[in-house]
PDB file of C-alpha atoms in Angstrom:
ATOM      1  CA  MET A  98      71.908-199.700  94.165  1.00  0.00           C
ATOM      2  CA  GLY A  99      70.115-200.225  97.502  1.00  0.00           C
ATOM      3  CA  TRP A 100      70.936-200.032 101.185  1.00  0.00           C
ATOM      4  CA  ALA A 101      72.194-203.603 101.304  1.00  0.00           C
ATOM      5  CA  SER A 102      75.535-204.058  99.619  1.00  0.00           C
ATOM      6  CA  ARG A 103      75.545-207.794 100.306  1.00  0.00           C
ATOM      7  CA  PRO A 104      72.109-209.311 100.855  1.00  0.00           C
ATOM      8  CA  PRO A 105      71.867-212.621 102.693  1.00  0.00           C
ATOM      9  CA  LYS A 106      71.611-215.827 100.620  1.00  0.00           C
ATOM     10  CA  GLN A 107      68.283-216.838 102.194  1.00  0.00           C
ATOM     11  CA  ASP A 108      65.254-214.566 102.096  1.00  0.00           C
ATOM     12  CA  ALA A 109      65.394-213.092 105.581  1.00  0.00           C
ATOM     13  CA  HIS A 110      61.905-211.631 105.368  1.00  0.00           C
ATOM     14  CA  PRO A 111      59.013-213.734 106.606  1.00  0.00           C
ATOM     15  CA  THR A 112      56.138-213.830 104.167  1.00  0.00           C
ATOM     16  CA  THR A 113      53.214-214.257 106.505  1.00  0.00           C
ATOM     17  CA  LEU A 114      50.188-212.109 105.831  1.00  0.00           C
ATOM     18  CA  ASP A 115      50.767-210.469 109.211  1.00  0.00           C
ATOM     19  CA  ASN A 116      54.273-209.415 108.220  1.00  0.00           C
ATOM     20  CA  LEU A 117      54.168-208.117 104.661  1.00  0.00           C
ATOM     21  CA  PHE A 118      55.476-204.601 105.079  1.00  0.00           C
ATOM     22  CA  LEU A 119      56.605-203.343 108.433  1.00  0.00           C
ATOM     23  CA  GLY A 120      57.271-206.423 110.538  1.00  0.00           C
ATOM     24  CA  VAL A 121      54.259-205.780 112.771  1.00  0.00           C
ATOM     25  CA  PRO A 122      50.823-207.404 112.796  1.00  0.00           C
ATOM     26  CA  LEU A 123      48.663-206.237 109.920  1.00  0.00           C
ATOM     27  CA  ASN A 124      45.412-204.601 111.032  1.00  0.00           C
ATOM     28  CA  LEU A 125      43.214-204.836 107.940  1.00  0.00           C
ATOM     29  CA  GLU A 126      40.572-202.499 109.381  1.00  0.00           C
ATOM     30  CA  SER A 127      42.975-199.548 109.410  1.00  0.00           C
ATOM     31  CA  PHE A 128      45.668-200.628 106.943  1.00  0.00           C
ATOM     32  CA  SER A 129      46.994-198.347 104.244  1.00  0.00           C
ATOM     33  CA  TYR A 130      50.251-198.529 102.334  1.00  0.00           C
ATOM     34  CA  PRO A 131      52.893-196.126 103.675  1.00  0.00           C
ATOM     35  CA  GLU A 132      52.761-192.781 101.900  1.00  0.00           C
ATOM     36  CA  THR A 133      55.613-191.894  99.577  1.00  0.00           C
ATOM     37  CA  LYS A 134      57.096-188.415  99.398  1.00  0.00           C
ATOM     38  CA  THR A 135      56.969-188.153  95.623  1.00  0.00           C
ATOM     39  CA  MET A 136      55.772-190.555  92.982  1.00  0.00           C
ATOM     40  CA  GLN A 137      58.974-192.098  91.636  1.00  0.00           C
ATOM     41  CA  ILE A 138      58.478-194.752  88.974  1.00  0.00           C
ATOM     42  CA  ALA A 139      60.464-197.869  89.873  1.00  0.00           C
ATOM     43  CA  LYS A 140      62.667-199.378  87.175  1.00  0.00           C
ATOM     44  CA  ARG A 141      64.504-202.728  87.093  1.00  0.00           C
ATOM     45  CA  ASN A 142      67.907-201.061  87.544  1.00  0.00           C
ATOM     46  CA  ASP A 143      66.818-199.269  90.741  1.00  0.00           C
ATOM     47  CA  TRP A 144      67.514-202.394  92.840  1.00  0.00           C
ATOM     48  CA  LYS A 145      69.220-205.774  92.789  1.00  0.00           C
ATOM     49  CA  THR A 146      67.006-208.317  91.011  1.00  0.00           C
ATOM     50  CA  GLU A 147      67.234-212.012  90.251  1.00  0.00           C
ATOM     51  CA  PRO A 148      65.199-213.634  87.471  1.00  0.00           C
ATOM     52  CA  MET A 149      62.177-215.821  88.181  1.00  0.00           C
ATOM     53  CA  PRO A 150      63.632-219.337  88.517  1.00  0.00           C
ATOM     54  CA  SER A 151      62.523-222.124  86.201  1.00  0.00           C
ATOM     55  CA  THR A 152      61.036-223.771  89.283  1.00  0.00           C
ATOM     56  CA  SER A 153      57.833-221.732  89.310  1.00  0.00           C
ATOM     57  CA  THR A 154      54.119-222.301  89.004  1.00  0.00           C
ATOM     58  CA  ASN A 155      51.083-220.401  87.777  1.00  0.00           C
ATOM     59  CA  ILE A 156      48.290-219.523  90.183  1.00  0.00           C
ATOM     60  CA  THR A 157      44.859-218.045  89.578  1.00  0.00           C
ATOM     61  CA  LEU A 158      44.011-214.560  90.782  1.00  0.00           C
ATOM     62  CA  GLU A 159      41.067-212.852  89.136  1.00  0.00           C
ATOM     63  CA  LYS A 160      41.327-209.108  89.660  1.00  0.00           C
ATOM     64  CA  VAL A 161      40.334-206.091  87.576  1.00  0.00           C
ATOM     65  CA  TYR A 162      41.632-202.594  88.266  1.00  0.00           C
ATOM     66  CA  SER A 163      40.671-199.196  86.904  1.00  0.00           C
ATOM     67  CA  GLN A 164      43.341-197.441  84.841  1.00  0.00           C
ATOM     68  CA  GLU A 165      43.992-195.070  87.753  1.00  0.00           C
ATOM     69  CA  GLU A 166      44.457-197.979  90.189  1.00  0.00           C
ATOM     70  CA  PHE A 167      46.704-199.789  87.726  1.00  0.00           C
ATOM     71  CA  ASP A 168      48.860-196.683  87.290  1.00  0.00           C
ATOM     72  CA  ARG A 169      49.540-196.693  91.044  1.00  0.00           C
ATOM     73  CA  ILE A 170      50.416-200.411  90.918  1.00  0.00           C
ATOM     74  CA  ALA A 171      52.644-199.978  87.854  1.00  0.00           C
ATOM     75  CA  ALA A 172      54.566-197.128  89.511  1.00  0.00           C
ATOM     76  CA  GLY A 173      56.097-199.844  91.688  1.00  0.00           C
ATOM     77  CA  VAL A 174      57.949-199.621  94.987  1.00  0.00           C
ATOM     78  CA  ILE A 175      61.578-198.777  95.663  1.00  0.00           C
ATOM     79  CA  PRO A 176      62.609-199.758  99.213  1.00  0.00           C
ATOM     80  CA  GLU A 177      63.706-196.808 101.321  1.00  0.00           C
ATOM     81  CA  GLN A 178      64.710-198.585 104.543  1.00  0.00           C
ATOM     82  CA  MET A 179      65.568-202.074 105.756  1.00  0.00           C
ATOM     83  CA  GLU A 180      61.997-202.733 106.890  1.00  0.00           C
ATOM     84  CA  ASP A 181      60.674-202.307 103.333  1.00  0.00           C
ATOM     85  CA  LYS A 182      60.230-205.875 102.164  1.00  0.00           C
ATOM     86  CA  TRP A 183      59.429-205.489  98.462  1.00  0.00           C
ATOM     87  CA  PHE A 184      60.946-204.015  95.320  1.00  0.00           C
ATOM     88  CA  ILE A 185      58.236-203.815  92.650  1.00  0.00           C
ATOM     89  CA  PHE A 186      58.534-202.582  89.076  1.00  0.00           C
ATOM     90  CA  TYR A 187      56.575-202.819  85.834  1.00  0.00           C
ATOM     91  CA  GLU A 188      57.866-203.657  82.357  1.00  0.00           C
ATOM     92  CA  ALA A 189      54.879-204.063  80.062  1.00  0.00           C
ATOM     93  CA  PRO A 190      53.041-206.356  80.248  1.00  0.00           C
ATOM     94  CA  TRP A 191      54.611-207.805  83.459  1.00  0.00           C
ATOM     95  CA  LEU A 192      54.726-206.529  87.033  1.00  0.00           C
ATOM     96  CA  TYR A 193      57.701-207.983  88.960  1.00  0.00           C
ATOM     97  CA  LEU A 194      57.645-208.352  92.747  1.00  0.00           C
ATOM     98  CA  HIS A 195      61.061-209.030  94.318  1.00  0.00           C
ATOM     99  CA  ARG A 196      62.101-209.440  97.945  1.00  0.00           C
ATOM    100  CA  SER A 197      64.149-206.371  98.797  1.00  0.00           C
ATOM    101  CA  TRP A 198      66.946-208.036 100.766  1.00  0.00           C
ATOM    102  CA  THR A 199      67.716-210.847  98.337  1.00  0.00           C
ATOM    103  CA  GLY A 200      66.396-209.591  95.018  1.00  0.00           C
ATOM    104  CA  PHE A 201      64.600-212.925  94.546  1.00  0.00           C
ATOM    105  CA  CYS A 202      61.636-212.672  92.181  1.00  0.00           C
ATOM    106  CA  ILE A 203      58.617-214.039  94.059  1.00  0.00           C
ATOM    107  CA  PHE A 204      55.757-212.999  91.752  1.00  0.00           C
ATOM    108  CA  LYS A 205      55.384-212.046  88.091  1.00  0.00           C
ATOM    109  CA  VAL A 206      51.974-210.670  87.146  1.00  0.00           C
ATOM    110  CA  HIS A 207      50.895-210.294  83.519  1.00  0.00           C
ATOM    111  CA  PHE A 208      48.286-207.575  82.953  1.00  0.00           C
ATOM    112  CA  GLU A 209      45.903-207.109  79.988  1.00  0.00           C
ATOM    113  CA  VAL A 210      43.866-204.057  79.064  1.00  0.00           C
ATOM    114  CA  ILE A 211      40.132-204.728  78.740  1.00  0.00           C
ATOM    115  CA  ALA A 212      37.987-201.757  77.712  1.00  0.00           C
ATOM    116  CA  GLU A 213      38.785-199.056  80.286  1.00  0.00           C
ATOM    117  CA  SER A 214      40.206-201.453  82.865  1.00  0.00           C
ATOM    118  CA  VAL A 215      43.249-203.636  83.394  1.00  0.00           C
ATOM    119  CA  LYS A 216      42.956-207.250  84.495  1.00  0.00           C
ATOM    120  CA  ILE A 217      45.347-209.896  85.717  1.00  0.00           C
ATOM    121  CA  ALA A 218      45.865-212.392  82.905  1.00  0.00           C
ATOM    122  CA  GLU A 219      48.543-214.625  84.466  1.00  0.00           C
ATOM    123  CA  VAL A 220      50.475-214.975  87.723  1.00  0.00           C
ATOM    124  CA  GLN A 221      53.751-216.849  88.106  1.00  0.00           C
ATOM    125  CA  VAL A 222      55.040-217.714  91.597  1.00  0.00           C
ATOM    126  CA  ASN A 223      58.547-218.739  92.612  1.00  0.00           C
ATOM    127  CA  ARG A 224      58.704-222.347  93.831  1.00  0.00           C
ATOM    128  CA  ASP A 225      62.478-222.676  94.250  1.00  0.00           C
ATOM    129  CA  PRO A 226      62.814-223.835  97.896  1.00  0.00           C
ATOM    130  CA  GLU A 227      66.211-222.122  98.192  1.00  0.00           C
ATOM    131  CA  GLU A 228      64.597-218.774  97.373  1.00  0.00           C
ATOM    132  CA  TYR A 229      61.021-219.037  98.633  1.00  0.00           C
ATOM    133  CA  SER A 230      59.687-221.624 101.046  1.00  0.00           C
ATOM    134  CA  ASN A 231      55.929-221.202 100.562  1.00  0.00           C
ATOM    135  CA  THR A 232      54.118-223.776  98.415  1.00  0.00           C
ATOM    136  CA  ASP A 233      50.498-222.881  99.242  1.00  0.00           C
ATOM    137  CA  ASP A 234      48.854-221.391  96.143  1.00  0.00           C
ATOM    138  CA  GLU A 235      45.925-219.937  98.112  1.00  0.00           C
ATOM    139  CA  ARG A 236      48.252-218.218 100.572  1.00  0.00           C
ATOM    140  CA  ASP A 237      50.271-216.764  97.686  1.00  0.00           C
ATOM    141  CA  ALA A 238      47.103-215.538  95.966  1.00  0.00           C
ATOM    142  CA  SER A 239      45.976-213.892  99.202  1.00  0.00           C
ATOM    143  CA  MET A 240      49.356-212.234  99.784  1.00  0.00           C
ATOM    144  CA  LEU A 241      49.524-210.973  96.200  1.00  0.00           C
ATOM    145  CA  ARG A 242      45.934-209.671  96.417  1.00  0.00           C
ATOM    146  CA  ILE A 243      46.878-207.665  99.525  1.00  0.00           C
ATOM    147  CA  LEU A 244      50.037-206.294  97.905  1.00  0.00           C
ATOM    148  CA  LEU A 245      48.244-205.216  94.724  1.00  0.00           C
ATOM    149  CA  ASP A 246      45.161-203.830  96.449  1.00  0.00           C
ATOM    150  CA  SER A 247      47.303-201.808  98.849  1.00  0.00           C
ATOM    151  CA  ARG A 248      49.336-200.373  95.957  1.00  0.00           C
ATOM    152  CA  SER A 249      46.137-199.500  94.080  1.00  0.00           C
ATOM    153  CA  GLU A 250      44.868-197.797  97.262  1.00  0.00           C
ATOM    154  CA  ARG A 251      41.856-200.094  97.487  1.00  0.00           C
ATOM    155  CA  ASP A 252      40.590-201.231 100.841  1.00  0.00           C
ATOM    156  CA  VAL A 253      42.621-204.297 101.698  1.00  0.00           C
ATOM    157  CA  GLN A 254      40.399-207.318 102.271  1.00  0.00           C
ATOM    158  CA  ARG A 255      41.637-210.692 103.393  1.00  0.00           C
ATOM    159  CA  SER A 256      39.866-213.280 101.262  1.00  0.00           C
TER     160      SER A 256
END
């Protein structure tokens, strides 16, 4: 499974935009997602995961990605060290974003193919206060935008 045999009950990772990946301030002018050695496709069984709780909400995030960008997103992320905050995997048509320490599902993103692109059709966000304390839809949309754009290797823009 992962490096943590017994993750803490509470999500120990802060979710501020300045602390998404490495626990250091995020410099958007020079930010790029850490390089991986080889492209390994993440699968649900690669890490501990919890289902999205029934206490969730839908938020709006309008994004369209090229097929090449989507392929990078869909490859997911398998945490390699304690500082890696996300486990991300894709099971068509949903992308699942889980906190690495707890396995809590924070985001579910439904993608649809349109012509030669892939767009976000729906986003579900965890609203269980025992798993995720944020309740600001705009902040969640901004965090998810940064996560997806960094995975797609787009320039990360705070908006």
